[in-house]
Amino acid sequence: MSTNPTRPGAEPFTQRSPRVVAARRLTRRSEREEAGRFLAEGANAVGAALARERGFVHELFVTARAAEAHPDLVAAARSAGARVSPVTDRAAAALSETVTPQGIVAVCELLDRPLDTVLPPAARLVAVLVDVADPGNAGTVIRVADAAGADAVLLAGDSVDPHNGKCVRASAGSLFHVPLTRVRDVPAALDLCRAAGLRLLGADGYAKTELDSLALGTPTAWVFGNEAHGLPAQVLEAVDEGVRIPIYGHAESLNLATAAAVCLYGSAMALAAAERRSSGG
């Protein structure tokens, strides 16, 4: 089957074409929420989006150069029932939020689920982000959570929209793998985790308990706070324990994404070891 995105006699859409103008609006949070859609840019993100259920991707904008480089993605979009729309390089740049656009952008359904449906039965590892403002940090934590086998990521309070373009890129496709929810009510997010039988551990640079003193082989929800201010006092009071990552060298602290990687992987490895022991492996 041909992967040429251009219909016979059709000209590629320009940056002024109505479909491109409408898609460009999805770079704004208010427009994403009104439309129920967002943009996924680049081959990595587009491939992960197309691997989801049929109908998740509504439209694929692609330049001639990108279509030649990624014929498999064009074919997958067609097979998934998505509209494939050829665009000029300038139109692709208008849809892009990067300095060097890849020329391939998908219009996708929003990913976040209702809070009461996001956790699977017998959840074992969850990341909760409270007031995390930087989309790059949020996307990197989502990527780490995916790699660590986390069951879900909860973005609570004033946390950034995970459909933000920078967050989507930082997640490197993981945004499409891990169940997500957004919830303004932080106590509700913590209550959900506690009701699921998860121990709540709050990452806190001033906590008395150090990470290397904890047994981590039990189902856990790790709670991470704002990049500059950490977790609010009321959240630290609500978790089961505040935990500090020990600093063995001279660095003052770890950034949010690095701290999340240490904590989530600590739990993931301990849980895997406990599972091997229980199965006699």
Short mmCIF file of C-alpha atoms in Angstrom, two decimals:
data_model
loop_
_atom_site.label_atom_id
_atom_site.label_comp_id
_atom_site.label_asym_id
_atom_site.label_seq_id
_atom_site.Cartn_x
_atom_site.Cartn_y
_atom_site.Cartn_z
CA MET A 1 0.00 0.00 0.00
CA SER A 2 1.36 3.45 -0.88
CA THR A 3 2.30 5.73 2.00
CA ASN A 4 2.29 8.92 -0.08
CA PRO A 5 0.19 11.31 2.05
CA THR A 6 -0.80 13.58 -0.83
CA ARG A 7 -4.00 12.86 -2.73
CA PRO A 8 -3.77 13.23 -6.52
CA GLY A 9 -4.17 16.89 -7.41
CA ALA A 10 -4.14 18.01 -3.77
CA GLU A 11 -1.81 20.70 -2.47
CA PRO A 12 -0.33 20.43 1.03
CA PHE A 13 -1.99 22.53 3.71
CA THR A 14 -0.23 25.80 4.54
CA GLN A 15 0.04 27.56 7.89
CA ARG A 16 -3.08 29.53 6.93
CA SER A 17 -5.24 26.51 6.08
CA PRO A 18 -8.23 26.26 8.45
CA ARG A 19 -7.31 22.75 9.65
CA VAL A 20 -3.78 23.84 10.53
CA VAL A 21 -5.02 27.00 12.23
CA ALA A 22 -7.51 24.94 14.29
CA ALA A 23 -4.82 22.44 15.27
CA ARG A 24 -2.42 25.24 16.21
CA ARG A 25 -4.93 26.42 18.83
CA LEU A 26 -4.36 23.14 20.70
CA THR A 27 -1.03 24.48 21.92
CA ARG A 28 -3.13 26.44 24.45
CA ARG A 29 -4.49 24.64 27.51
CA SER A 30 -7.93 26.25 27.34
CA GLU A 31 -8.34 25.19 23.71
CA ARG A 32 -7.20 21.63 24.49
CA GLU A 33 -9.72 21.30 27.27
CA GLU A 34 -12.54 22.73 25.15
CA ALA A 35 -11.75 20.48 22.19
CA GLY A 36 -10.80 17.40 24.22
CA ARG A 37 -7.70 16.98 22.03
CA PHE A 38 -3.98 17.73 22.04
CA LEU A 39 -0.94 17.61 19.77
CA ALA A 40 1.73 14.92 19.82
CA GLU A 41 4.81 15.98 17.86
CA GLY A 42 7.64 13.85 16.54
CA ALA A 43 8.01 10.26 15.39
CA ASN A 44 8.43 8.84 18.89
CA ALA A 45 5.26 10.39 20.28
CA VAL A 46 3.24 9.77 17.11
CA GLY A 47 4.24 6.11 17.06
CA ALA A 48 3.21 5.66 20.70
CA ALA A 49 -0.10 7.44 20.06
CA LEU A 50 -0.89 5.26 17.03
CA ALA A 51 -0.24 2.13 19.09
CA ARG A 52 -3.28 2.95 21.22
CA GLU A 53 -6.86 2.06 20.38
CA ARG A 54 -8.37 2.86 17.00
CA GLY A 55 -9.84 6.36 16.94
CA PHE A 56 -7.41 7.80 19.50
CA VAL A 57 -5.53 9.69 16.78
CA HIS A 58 -7.86 11.89 14.74
CA GLU A 59 -5.47 13.43 12.23
CA LEU A 60 -1.84 13.20 11.19
CA PHE A 61 -0.16 16.28 9.73
CA VAL A 62 2.97 15.30 7.83
CA THR A 63 5.44 17.00 5.49
CA ALA A 64 6.67 15.25 2.34
CA ARG A 65 10.10 14.83 3.92
CA ALA A 66 8.67 13.31 7.12
CA ALA A 67 6.37 11.01 5.14
CA GLU A 68 9.38 9.71 3.23
CA ALA A 69 11.31 9.20 6.49
CA HIS A 70 8.41 7.54 8.34
CA PRO A 71 6.23 5.64 5.84
CA ASP A 72 5.31 3.16 8.59
CA LEU A 73 3.66 5.91 10.65
CA VAL A 74 1.71 7.21 7.66
CA ALA A 75 0.51 3.68 6.91
CA ALA A 76 -0.36 3.09 10.57
CA ALA A 77 -2.37 6.32 10.69
CA ARG A 78 -4.36 5.27 7.65
CA SER A 79 -4.92 1.80 9.10
CA ALA A 80 -6.13 3.39 12.34
CA GLY A 81 -8.69 5.46 10.47
CA ALA A 82 -6.93 8.78 11.09
CA ARG A 83 -7.05 11.50 8.48
CA VAL A 84 -3.60 11.98 6.91
CA SER A 85 -3.07 15.61 5.91
CA PRO A 86 0.01 16.72 3.95
CA VAL A 87 1.44 20.05 5.11
CA THR A 88 4.17 22.40 4.01
CA ASP A 89 7.32 22.86 6.08
CA ARG A 90 6.05 26.25 7.24
CA ALA A 91 2.74 24.73 8.34
CA ALA A 92 4.64 22.04 10.28
CA ALA A 93 6.69 24.78 11.94
CA ALA A 94 3.46 26.56 12.92
CA LEU A 95 2.23 23.39 14.63
CA SER A 96 5.58 22.78 16.32
CA GLU A 97 6.82 24.08 19.66
CA THR A 98 10.41 23.04 18.96
CA VAL A 99 13.33 24.80 17.28
CA THR A 100 13.79 21.98 14.75
CA PRO A 101 10.38 20.50 13.85
CA GLN A 102 10.30 16.87 12.71
CA GLY A 103 7.40 17.57 10.36
CA ILE A 104 5.00 15.01 11.83
CA VAL A 105 2.22 15.94 14.31
CA ALA A 106 -0.81 13.94 15.48
CA VAL A 107 -4.07 15.29 16.84
CA CYS A 108 -5.02 12.98 19.73
CA GLU A 109 -7.73 12.49 22.33
CA LEU A 110 -6.90 13.75 25.82
CA LEU A 111 -5.37 11.03 27.97
CA ASP A 112 -6.40 11.79 31.54
CA ARG A 113 -8.98 9.56 33.21
CA PRO A 114 -11.46 10.21 36.01
CA LEU A 115 -9.79 9.88 39.40
CA ASP A 116 -11.89 6.90 40.48
CA THR A 117 -10.90 4.86 37.41
CA VAL A 118 -7.15 5.53 37.16
CA LEU A 119 -5.84 2.89 39.57
CA PRO A 120 -5.95 -0.74 38.49
CA PRO A 121 -6.90 -3.46 40.98
CA ALA A 122 -3.99 -4.34 43.28
CA ALA A 123 -1.93 -1.29 42.31
CA ARG A 124 1.64 -1.60 43.59
CA LEU A 125 3.43 1.61 42.59
CA VAL A 126 2.00 5.08 41.95
CA ALA A 127 3.54 8.55 41.49
CA VAL A 128 1.63 11.57 42.78
CA LEU A 129 2.78 15.03 41.65
CA VAL A 130 1.59 17.91 43.82
CA ASP A 131 1.82 21.45 42.38
CA VAL A 132 4.57 20.44 39.92
CA ALA A 133 4.77 23.44 37.61
CA ASP A 134 7.47 22.64 35.06
CA PRO A 135 6.23 20.59 32.10
CA GLY A 136 9.69 19.20 31.40
CA ASN A 137 9.94 17.86 34.94
CA ALA A 138 6.42 16.42 34.81
CA GLY A 139 7.11 14.69 31.51
CA THR A 140 10.38 13.26 32.76
CA VAL A 141 8.71 11.90 35.91
CA ILE A 142 6.03 10.28 33.73
CA ARG A 143 8.82 8.69 31.69
CA VAL A 144 10.54 7.44 34.87
CA ALA A 145 7.25 6.11 36.23
CA ASP A 146 6.67 4.20 33.00
CA ALA A 147 10.17 2.73 33.06
CA ALA A 148 9.76 1.72 36.71
CA GLY A 149 6.50 -0.08 35.94
CA ALA A 150 4.29 2.33 37.88
CA ASP A 151 0.55 1.69 37.69
CA ALA A 152 -0.47 5.35 37.38
CA VAL A 153 0.59 8.98 37.68
CA LEU A 154 -1.68 11.43 39.51
CA LEU A 155 -1.17 15.13 38.79
CA ALA A 156 -2.71 16.90 41.77
CA GLY A 157 -3.33 20.47 42.89
CA ASP A 158 -1.85 23.10 40.59
CA SER A 159 0.27 20.67 38.59
CA VAL A 160 0.94 21.35 34.92
CA ASP A 161 -1.29 19.96 32.18
CA PRO A 162 0.37 16.70 31.00
CA HIS A 163 -0.81 17.45 27.45
CA ASN A 164 1.45 20.51 27.33
CA GLY A 165 3.78 20.16 24.34
CA LYS A 166 6.96 20.25 26.42
CA CYS A 167 5.55 17.64 28.80
CA VAL A 168 4.59 15.37 25.89
CA ARG A 169 8.10 15.61 24.44
CA ALA A 170 9.83 15.09 27.80
CA SER A 171 7.82 11.93 28.40
CA ALA A 172 9.39 10.41 25.25
CA GLY A 173 6.22 8.45 24.47
CA SER A 174 5.59 7.29 28.05
CA LEU A 175 2.62 9.65 28.33
CA PHE A 176 0.75 7.14 26.15
CA HIS A 177 1.68 4.13 28.31
CA VAL A 178 0.92 5.10 31.91
CA PRO A 179 -2.63 5.81 33.16
CA LEU A 180 -2.94 9.50 34.11
CA THR A 181 -5.39 11.66 36.00
CA ARG A 182 -5.58 15.34 36.89
CA VAL A 183 -7.25 16.34 40.14
CA ARG A 184 -7.34 19.71 41.88
CA ASP A 185 -8.25 18.11 45.21
CA VAL A 186 -4.95 16.87 46.67
CA PRO A 187 -6.57 15.12 49.69
CA ALA A 188 -8.83 13.21 47.29
CA ALA A 189 -5.77 11.93 45.40
CA LEU A 190 -4.10 10.82 48.63
CA ASP A 191 -7.30 9.23 49.92
CA LEU A 192 -7.61 7.21 46.70
CA CYS A 193 -4.10 5.83 47.14
CA ARG A 194 -4.66 5.01 50.79
CA ALA A 195 -7.97 3.27 50.02
CA ALA A 196 -6.10 1.14 47.45
CA GLY A 197 -3.83 -0.11 50.23
CA LEU A 198 -0.80 1.94 49.19
CA ARG A 199 1.66 3.30 51.73
CA LEU A 200 2.07 7.06 51.20
CA LEU A 201 5.69 8.24 51.19
CA GLY A 202 6.41 11.94 50.71
CA ALA A 203 9.76 12.93 49.20
CA ASP A 204 11.07 15.70 51.47
CA GLY A 205 14.62 17.03 51.66
CA TYR A 206 14.20 17.85 55.34
CA ALA A 207 12.67 14.57 56.51
CA LYS A 208 14.31 12.64 59.35
CA THR A 209 13.83 9.25 57.68
CA GLU A 210 16.40 8.47 54.99
CA LEU A 211 15.54 6.40 51.94
CA ASP A 212 18.24 3.80 52.55
CA SER A 213 16.79 2.97 55.96
CA LEU A 214 13.38 1.97 54.59
CA ALA A 215 12.07 -1.42 53.51
CA LEU A 216 10.46 -0.62 50.16
CA GLY A 217 9.01 -3.98 49.16
CA THR A 218 5.38 -3.02 49.85
CA PRO A 219 2.86 -1.28 47.55
CA THR A 220 3.64 2.44 47.65
CA ALA A 221 2.46 5.80 46.39
CA TRP A 222 5.38 8.24 46.17
CA VAL A 223 4.30 11.87 46.58
CA PHE A 224 6.51 14.57 45.01
CA GLY A 225 6.16 18.31 45.42
CA ASN A 226 6.83 21.58 43.64
CA GLU A 227 10.31 22.15 42.24
CA ALA A 228 11.00 25.24 44.36
CA HIS A 229 8.87 24.73 47.48
CA GLY A 230 8.58 20.97 47.92
CA LEU A 231 5.50 19.45 49.50
CA PRO A 232 3.08 21.67 51.44
CA ALA A 233 2.99 21.15 55.21
CA GLN A 234 -0.54 19.74 55.08
CA VAL A 235 0.53 17.10 52.56
CA LEU A 236 3.53 16.10 54.69
CA GLU A 237 1.17 15.72 57.63
CA ALA A 238 -1.16 13.54 55.53
CA VAL A 239 1.41 11.05 54.20
CA ASP A 240 2.48 8.03 56.22
CA GLU A 241 6.11 9.13 56.26
CA GLY A 242 8.36 11.81 54.87
CA VAL A 243 11.53 10.45 53.26
CA ARG A 244 14.85 12.12 52.47
CA ILE A 245 17.30 10.92 49.85
CA PRO A 246 20.75 10.99 51.49
CA ILE A 247 23.37 13.17 49.79
CA TYR A 248 26.77 11.50 50.00
CA GLY A 249 28.70 14.09 48.03
CA HIS A 250 28.76 17.88 48.02
CA ALA A 251 25.64 18.62 45.92
CA GLU A 252 23.07 20.67 47.80
CA SER A 253 20.13 18.66 46.52
CA LEU A 254 18.69 16.59 43.67
CA ASN A 255 16.25 17.98 41.14
CA LEU A 256 12.69 16.69 41.05
CA ALA A 257 13.08 14.26 38.16
CA THR A 258 16.26 12.72 39.58
CA ALA A 259 14.73 12.37 43.04
CA ALA A 260 11.65 10.72 41.53
CA ALA A 261 13.86 8.28 39.61
CA VAL A 262 15.71 7.28 42.78
CA CYS A 263 12.52 6.82 44.80
CA LEU A 264 10.43 5.05 42.15
CA TYR A 265 13.23 2.72 41.14
CA GLY A 266 14.02 1.96 44.77
CA SER A 267 10.45 0.78 45.22
CA ALA A 268 10.29 -0.96 41.84
CA MET A 269 13.41 -3.03 42.51
CA ALA A 270 12.33 -3.90 46.04
CA LEU A 271 8.87 -4.95 44.84
CA ALA A 272 10.38 -7.08 42.09
CA ALA A 273 12.70 -8.74 44.58
CA ALA A 274 9.81 -9.43 46.96
CA GLU A 275 7.81 -10.96 44.12
CA ARG A 276 10.70 -13.22 43.17
CA ARG A 277 11.04 -14.40 46.77
CA SER A 278 7.33 -15.10 47.09
CA SER A 279 7.33 -17.11 43.85
CA GLY A 280 10.44 -19.05 44.87
CA GLY A 281 12.49 -17.56 42.05
#
